[in-house]
Coordinates of C-alpha atoms and ligand atoms in Angstrom, one line a residue:
M1 CA 0.0 0.0 0.0
V2 CA 1.3 3.5 -0.9
L3 CA 1.0 5.9 1.9
A4 CA -0.5 9.3 1.2
K5 CA 2.0 12.2 1.2
R6 CA 1.5 14.6 4.1
V7 CA 1.3 18.3 3.1
V8 CA 1.4 20.6 6.0
I9 CA 0.6 24.3 5.6
L10 CA 1.6 26.9 8.2
G11 CA -0.7 30.0 8.1
D12 CA -4.4 30.2 7.5
G13 CA -4.4 33.5 5.5
S14 CA -4.8 34.2 1.9
A15 CA -1.9 32.2 0.6
G16 CA -2.3 29.2 2.8
I17 CA -6.1 28.7 2.3
T18 CA -5.9 29.3 -1.5
F19 CA -3.0 26.8 -1.8
A20 CA -4.9 24.2 0.3
N21 CA -8.1 24.6 -1.7
K22 CA -6.2 24.4 -5.0
L23 CA -4.3 21.3 -4.1
R24 CA -7.4 19.6 -2.8
K25 CA -9.2 20.4 -6.1
V26 CA -6.8 18.3 -8.1
T27 CA -5.9 15.5 -5.6
V28 CA -7.8 13.1 -3.3
P29 CA -7.1 12.3 0.3
G30 CA -5.6 8.8 -0.5
E31 CA -2.9 10.6 -2.5
I32 CA -2.2 13.6 -0.4
E33 CA -3.3 14.5 3.1
I34 CA -3.6 18.3 3.6
T35 CA -3.4 19.9 7.0
I36 CA -3.5 23.7 7.5
I37 CA -2.4 25.1 10.8
G38 CA -3.3 28.7 11.7
N39 CA -4.0 31.0 14.6
S40 CA -6.3 33.6 13.1
Q41 CA -9.5 34.5 14.9
R42 CA -11.2 35.4 11.6
H43 CA -10.3 36.0 8.0
F44 CA -10.4 39.7 7.2
Y45 CA -10.2 40.8 3.5
K46 CA -7.4 43.4 4.2
A47 CA -7.9 45.6 1.0
D48 CA -11.2 46.6 2.6
G49 CA -9.4 48.3 5.5
L50 CA -9.2 51.4 3.3
F51 CA -12.9 51.5 2.6
V52 CA -13.7 50.8 6.3
S53 CA -11.6 53.7 7.5
F54 CA -13.5 56.1 5.3
G55 CA -16.9 54.7 6.2
L56 CA -17.3 53.6 2.6
K57 CA -18.0 49.9 3.5
N58 CA -19.4 48.1 6.5
Y59 CA -16.8 45.6 7.8
R60 CA -19.3 42.7 8.0
G61 CA -18.9 41.8 4.3
S62 CA -15.2 41.7 4.6
L63 CA -15.0 39.1 7.4
K64 CA -15.3 35.3 7.3
N65 CA -14.5 32.4 9.6
S66 CA -11.3 30.8 8.2
K67 CA -12.8 27.3 8.5
F68 CA -15.8 28.3 6.4
L69 CA -13.4 29.1 3.5
L70 CA -11.8 25.7 3.3
N71 CA -13.1 23.1 0.9
G72 CA -14.0 19.6 2.0
G73 CA -11.0 17.3 2.5
V74 CA -8.7 19.8 4.1
D75 CA -7.9 19.3 7.8
Y76 CA -7.8 22.5 9.8
L77 CA -6.0 22.9 13.1
R78 CA -6.3 26.0 15.2
D79 CA -2.7 26.2 16.6
E80 CA 0.5 28.1 16.1
A81 CA 3.8 27.0 14.7
E82 CA 6.7 27.5 17.1
K83 CA 9.6 25.8 15.4
I84 CA 10.5 23.9 12.3
N85 CA 13.0 21.1 12.6
Y86 CA 13.9 20.6 9.0
E87 CA 16.4 17.8 9.7
D88 CA 13.6 15.5 11.0
R89 CA 10.8 17.1 8.9
V90 CA 8.9 18.0 12.0
V91 CA 6.9 21.1 13.0
H92 CA 6.5 21.9 16.7
L93 CA 3.3 23.7 17.7
K94 CA 2.4 25.9 20.6
S95 CA 0.0 23.2 22.0
G96 CA 2.9 20.8 22.3
K97 CA 1.7 18.8 19.3
T98 CA 4.2 17.9 16.5
F99 CA 3.5 17.3 12.8
V100 CA 5.7 15.3 10.4
Y101 CA 5.5 16.4 6.8
D102 CA 6.6 15.3 3.4
Y103 CA 6.0 18.9 2.0
L104 CA 5.9 22.0 4.2
I105 CA 4.4 25.2 3.0
V106 CA 5.1 28.3 5.1
A107 CA 2.5 31.0 4.5
T108 CA 2.4 32.9 7.8
G109 CA 2.4 36.4 6.3
N110 CA 3.8 39.4 8.3
R111 CA 4.2 40.2 11.9
L112 CA 3.3 43.8 12.6
A113 CA 6.2 45.1 14.7
P114 CA 5.3 48.6 16.2
E115 CA 8.1 48.0 18.8
E116 CA 10.6 48.5 16.1
M117 CA 9.7 52.2 15.9
P118 CA 10.2 54.2 19.2
G119 CA 7.1 56.3 20.0
Y120 CA 4.8 54.4 17.6
E121 CA 2.4 52.7 20.0
G122 CA -0.6 54.8 20.8
E123 CA 0.4 57.6 18.5
A124 CA 0.2 56.4 14.8
K125 CA -3.0 55.2 13.2
H126 CA -3.3 52.8 10.3
F127 CA -5.7 50.6 8.3
F128 CA -3.7 47.3 8.1
D129 CA -6.1 45.4 10.3
L130 CA -9.8 45.7 11.0
N131 CA -9.7 47.2 14.5
K132 CA -7.1 49.7 13.5
S133 CA -9.2 50.7 10.5
M134 CA -12.1 51.4 12.7
E135 CA -10.0 53.5 15.1
L136 CA -8.7 55.4 12.1
K137 CA -12.3 56.1 11.0
M138 CA -13.0 57.7 14.3
A139 CA -9.9 59.9 14.0
L140 CA -10.8 60.9 10.5
D141 CA -14.4 61.7 11.5
T142 CA -13.1 64.2 14.0
T143 CA -10.5 65.8 11.8
S144 CA -11.5 69.2 10.5
S145 CA -8.2 71.0 10.4
G146 CA -4.4 70.4 10.7
N147 CA -2.0 68.3 8.8
V148 CA -2.4 64.6 8.1
L149 CA 1.0 63.0 7.6
I150 CA 1.0 59.7 5.7
A151 CA 4.3 57.9 6.3
Q152 CA 5.7 54.6 5.1
P153 CA 8.1 52.8 7.4
K154 CA 11.3 51.3 6.0
G155 CA 11.3 47.8 4.8
P156 CA 8.7 45.6 3.1
L157 CA 5.0 46.3 3.4
Q158 CA 1.8 44.6 2.5
Y159 CA 0.5 46.3 -0.6
S160 CA 2.6 49.5 -0.3
P161 CA 0.5 51.3 -3.0
S162 CA -2.3 51.3 -0.3
L163 CA -0.6 54.4 1.1
V164 CA -1.0 56.2 -2.2
E165 CA -4.6 55.0 -2.3
F166 CA -5.1 56.4 1.2
A167 CA -3.7 59.8 0.3
L168 CA -6.0 60.1 -2.8
L169 CA -9.1 58.8 -0.9
L170 CA -8.4 61.3 1.9
N171 CA -8.2 64.1 -0.6
G172 CA -11.6 63.1 -2.0
H173 CA -13.1 62.6 1.4
L174 CA -12.1 66.0 2.6
E175 CA -13.3 67.6 -0.6
Q176 CA -16.7 66.0 -0.1
R177 CA -16.8 67.3 3.5
G178 CA -16.0 70.8 2.2
I179 CA -12.9 71.1 4.4
R180 CA -10.0 70.2 2.0
D181 CA -8.6 73.8 2.3
K182 CA -8.4 73.4 6.1
V183 CA -6.5 70.1 6.1
S184 CA -3.1 69.7 4.5
I185 CA -1.9 66.3 3.4
T186 CA 1.7 65.1 3.3
Y187 CA 3.0 61.8 2.0
T188 CA 6.4 60.4 2.7
T189 CA 8.2 57.3 1.7
P190 CA 11.7 55.9 2.3
E191 CA 11.9 54.8 -1.3
E192 CA 13.5 56.7 -4.1
N193 CA 10.2 57.0 -5.9
V194 CA 6.7 57.6 -4.6
S195 CA 5.8 54.0 -5.1
E196 CA 7.9 50.8 -5.6
V197 CA 5.8 50.2 -8.7
S198 CA 7.0 52.5 -11.4
A199 CA 3.6 52.9 -13.2
I200 CA 2.0 53.8 -9.8
S201 CA 4.8 56.3 -9.1
S202 CA 4.3 58.2 -12.3
F203 CA 0.6 58.3 -11.8
A204 CA 0.8 59.3 -8.1
E205 CA 3.3 62.1 -8.7
E206 CA 1.0 63.8 -11.2
A207 CA -2.1 63.2 -9.1
F208 CA -0.4 64.5 -5.9
E209 CA 0.6 67.7 -7.6
K210 CA -3.0 68.1 -9.0
C211 CA -4.5 67.5 -5.6
N212 CA -2.1 69.7 -3.7
I213 CA -0.7 66.7 -1.7
E214 CA 2.9 67.5 -0.6
Y215 CA 5.3 64.5 -0.9
A216 CA 8.8 63.6 0.0
T217 CA 10.8 60.6 -1.1
G218 CA 13.9 59.2 0.8
F219 CA 12.3 59.9 4.2
A220 CA 13.0 56.8 6.4
P221 CA 11.2 57.2 9.7
K222 CA 13.3 56.4 12.8
S223 CA 11.2 57.5 15.7
I224 CA 8.1 59.4 16.7
N225 CA 8.0 62.2 19.2
S226 CA 4.4 62.3 20.4
K227 CA 4.9 65.4 22.6
N228 CA 6.1 67.5 19.7
K229 CA 3.8 65.7 17.2
E230 CA 6.8 65.1 15.0
I231 CA 8.3 62.2 13.2
V232 CA 12.1 62.0 12.8
S233 CA 13.9 60.3 10.0
E234 CA 17.2 58.4 9.9
N235 CA 19.1 61.3 8.6
G236 CA 17.7 63.8 11.2
D237 CA 15.0 65.5 9.1
S238 CA 11.6 65.8 10.8
K239 CA 8.0 66.3 9.8
K240 CA 5.2 67.6 11.9
Y241 CA 1.6 66.3 12.0
S242 CA -1.6 66.6 13.8
L243 CA -2.7 63.1 12.6
L244 CA -0.1 60.5 11.7
V245 CA -1.2 57.6 9.5
M246 CA 1.6 55.0 9.3
P247 CA 1.5 51.2 9.3
P248 CA 3.9 49.6 11.8
P249 CA 7.1 48.1 10.5
H250 CA 6.6 44.7 9.0
R251 CA 8.7 41.6 9.8
G252 CA 8.5 37.8 9.3
Q253 CA 7.1 35.6 12.2
K254 CA 9.4 34.9 15.1
F255 CA 9.3 31.1 14.7
I256 CA 11.0 31.5 11.3
E257 CA 14.0 33.2 13.0
E258 CA 13.9 30.7 15.9
S259 CA 14.1 27.9 13.4
G260 CA 17.2 29.4 11.8
M261 CA 15.4 30.1 8.6
A262 CA 15.1 33.9 8.5
G263 CA 16.4 36.0 5.7
D264 CA 16.0 39.8 5.3
F265 CA 13.5 41.3 7.7
G266 CA 12.8 37.9 9.1
Y267 CA 11.1 36.5 6.0
M268 CA 12.2 33.4 4.1
D269 CA 14.5 33.5 1.1
V270 CA 13.1 31.4 -1.7
D271 CA 13.9 30.7 -5.3
K272 CA 12.0 33.4 -7.2
R273 CA 10.5 30.9 -9.8
R274 CA 10.3 27.6 -7.9
L275 CA 9.6 29.0 -4.4
N276 CA 11.8 26.4 -2.7
Y277 CA 13.4 27.5 0.5
G278 CA 17.2 27.3 0.2
K279 CA 18.4 24.0 -1.1
F280 CA 15.3 22.1 0.2
D281 CA 13.0 20.3 -2.2
D282 CA 10.3 19.8 0.5
I283 CA 10.0 23.3 2.0
F284 CA 8.4 26.3 0.3
A285 CA 7.3 29.8 1.3
I286 CA 4.4 31.6 -0.5
G287 CA 2.6 34.9 0.0
D288 CA 4.0 37.6 2.2
T289 CA 6.4 35.2 4.1
A290 CA 8.5 34.8 1.0
N291 CA 11.3 37.2 0.2
L292 CA 10.5 37.8 -3.5
P293 CA 11.3 40.7 -5.8
V294 CA 7.6 41.6 -6.1
V295 CA 5.2 43.7 -4.1
K296 CA 3.7 41.7 -1.2
T297 CA 0.1 41.2 -2.5
G298 CA -2.9 38.9 -2.2
S299 CA -2.7 38.7 -6.0
G300 CA 0.9 37.5 -5.8
A301 CA 0.0 35.0 -3.1
H302 CA -2.8 33.7 -5.3
Y303 CA -0.5 33.1 -8.4
Q304 CA 2.2 31.5 -6.2
A305 CA -0.4 29.2 -4.5
T306 CA -1.7 28.2 -8.0
Y307 CA 1.8 27.3 -9.2
L308 CA 2.8 25.4 -6.1
A309 CA -0.4 23.4 -5.9
S310 CA 0.0 22.4 -9.5
R311 CA 3.7 21.5 -9.0
I312 CA 3.1 19.3 -5.8
A313 CA 0.2 17.6 -7.4
H314 CA 2.4 16.9 -10.4
E315 CA 5.2 15.5 -8.3
V316 CA 3.0 13.2 -6.3
V317 CA 0.3 12.2 -8.8
G318 CA 1.6 13.3 -12.2
G319 CA -0.4 14.5 -15.1
L320 CA -0.4 18.2 -14.5
Y321 CA 1.6 20.9 -16.2
D322 CA 4.5 21.9 -14.0
F323 CA 5.1 25.6 -14.8
E324 CA 6.9 28.2 -12.8
Y325 CA 5.9 31.3 -10.9
D326 CA 6.8 34.1 -13.3
G327 CA 6.3 37.0 -10.8
K328 CA 2.8 37.7 -12.0
L329 CA 0.7 40.3 -10.1
S330 CA -2.5 42.2 -10.8
L331 CA -2.5 45.4 -8.9
T332 CA -5.9 47.2 -8.9
T333 CA -5.2 50.6 -7.2
L334 CA -7.6 53.3 -6.2
A335 CA -7.0 56.6 -7.9
G336 CA -9.5 58.6 -5.9
I337 CA -13.0 58.1 -4.5
D338 CA -14.5 56.9 -7.8
K339 CA -11.7 55.7 -10.0
A340 CA -9.0 53.0 -10.0
F341 CA -6.6 51.4 -12.5
T342 CA -5.1 47.9 -12.9
V343 CA -1.5 47.1 -13.6
H344 CA -0.6 43.6 -14.7
S345 CA 3.0 42.8 -14.2
S346 CA 5.5 40.0 -14.0
Y347 CA 9.3 39.6 -13.6
E348 CA 9.7 40.2 -17.3
K349 CA 6.9 42.8 -17.9
I350 CA 6.7 46.0 -15.9
P351 CA 4.2 48.2 -17.5
N352 CA 4.4 52.0 -17.1
T353 CA 1.0 53.2 -18.1
T354 CA -2.2 53.5 -16.0
I355 CA -5.7 54.5 -17.1
P356 CA -7.9 55.3 -14.2
N357 CA -11.5 54.3 -14.8
K358 CA -14.8 53.6 -13.0
S359 CA -15.0 49.9 -13.8
D360 CA -11.7 49.2 -12.0
F361 CA -13.1 51.1 -9.0
L362 CA -16.1 48.8 -9.0
L363 CA -13.8 45.8 -9.4
K364 CA -11.9 46.9 -6.3
Y365 CA -15.0 47.8 -4.4
T366 CA -16.5 44.4 -4.9
S367 CA -13.3 42.4 -4.8
S368 CA -14.1 40.9 -1.4
D369 CA -17.1 39.2 -3.0
T370 CA -15.0 37.7 -5.8
Y371 CA -12.3 36.8 -3.3
F372 CA -14.6 34.9 -0.8
S373 CA -16.7 33.2 -3.5
S374 CA -14.0 32.1 -5.9
L375 CA -10.4 33.3 -5.5
V376 CA -9.6 32.0 -2.0
R377 CA -11.7 28.9 -2.7
G378 CA -9.4 27.9 -5.5
V379 CA -12.1 28.2 -8.2
L380 CA -10.3 30.8 -10.2
Ligands
FAD1 C1 -4.5 47.7 3.7 C2 -4.1 46.6 2.8 C3 -4.6 46.7 1.5 C4 -4.2 45.7 0.6 N1 -4.7 45.7 -0.7 C5 -4.4 44.8 -1.5 C6 -4.9 44.8 -2.9 O1 -5.6 45.7 -3.3 N2 -4.5 43.8 -3.7 C7 -3.7 42.8 -3.3 O2 -3.4 41.9 -4.1 N3 -3.3 42.7 -2.0 C8 -3.6 43.6 -1.1 N4 -3.1 43.6 0.1 C9 -2.1 42.5 0.5 C10 -2.7 41.2 0.9 O3 -3.8 41.4 1.9 C11 -1.6 40.4 1.5 O4 -0.6 40.4 0.6 C12 -2.1 38.9 1.7 O5 -3.0 38.9 2.7 C13 -0.9 38.0 2.0 O6 -1.4 36.7 2.3 P1 -0.6 35.7 3.2 O7 -1.4 34.5 3.3 O8 0.8 35.7 2.8 O9 -0.6 36.5 4.6 P2 -1.9 36.7 5.6 O10 -3.1 36.8 4.8 O11 -1.5 37.7 6.5 O12 -2.0 35.3 6.4 C14 -1.0 34.8 7.3 C15 -1.7 33.9 8.2 O13 -0.7 33.2 9.0 C16 -1.2 33.1 10.3 N5 -0.1 32.9 11.2 C17 0.8 33.8 11.6 N6 1.7 33.3 12.4 C18 1.4 32.0 12.5 C19 2.0 30.9 13.2 N7 3.1 31.0 14.0 N8 1.5 29.7 13.1 C20 0.4 29.5 12.3 N9 -0.3 30.5 11.7 C21 0.3 31.7 11.8 C22 -2.0 34.4 10.5 O14 -2.9 34.3 11.6 C23 -2.7 34.6 9.2 O15 -3.9 33.9 9.1 C24 -3.5 44.6 1.1 C25 -3.0 44.5 2.4 C26 -3.3 45.5 3.3 C27 -2.9 45.4 4.7

């Protein structure tokens, strides 16, 4: 009798669930046993954090129970990875349980690390999780004058263009409230350009100038002085604010470091096309956990999960086309309160044009529906 291969997935977010569902779609339990291990209380569709913070969407439609998103035939365990012992192919969990794997997929996303920025806690607002989006909404509702400073911390970020989106939504929101002339908006980034995506940069520079949004590149925040309402950069420059919107620095999960597997910023270094961790042919990282030369996006997580599910099914069962991850991303980015544009890119193709339009706005506004009904379920 041939034993089924054990595929263990760490992380019950976008990448982990999509991968599990895709692999189950093309294999049966007798061939591959799939276990997903995660510690999330609920699955929040993070792109909606922007809409929630401006009161443009109720959060209820953006939230699901993680188990509800898993297709039949995938085992789900509510637990937390504490260590990977790759010599013995074992994962140690917080509960004390251990799991032996044939294939290990690490998809544990980012750790938000406010402690890396002195003065951050209790001072900066952001929209990178649901509770924080709701807090930000309250702060925006009571803002009627002053300077909103939108700052990007140094290092990788989930969907970094979301800060450009926020600046343009804020501009529209203040115009609608008739107080745009009373509130100034400043945008800063540590990068050389306004966005790490060149097409978004060119668009944003023009839009910021048109909307009277001041911007500064090369500004790497080092600390926040809440008394002076001031953010200080690594080279000693400072910027004042009355409301500071800045996501916390992002890092990989601690267990990756404790397993001796952490690369830059605590994420895992993987082959950019095959997604293997280091020299291992049985350990992979997908989604935001992977150090890849692409923006950290749900869209990238989806394409990586698609490739890897196909590859593992092919290795175990055969019969599927074993392609590579080519760096594909689809970035639908808000260009204001009623327009958006989509940039499709890959390692080879980096487009530099954007055409803001209403249909892309609708696409983004309704993307949680598409995500919950088909994308994360592995249908598309
Ligand atoms: C404001 C905002 C806007 C965005 N907009 C877009 C957009 O428009 N388009 C787009 O494509 N992407 C967007 N993204 C990015 C997208 O949400 C992320 O790239 C995507 O969620 C990454 O998926 P992931 O599975 O790698 O990580 P996550 O979805 O964060 O999942 C990681 C999972 O791992 C679990 N976990 C953590 N530690 C452990 C552990 N030790 N053991 C077990 N489980 C663990 C967590 O609980 C979580 O469930 C946006 C993100 C934000 C914050």
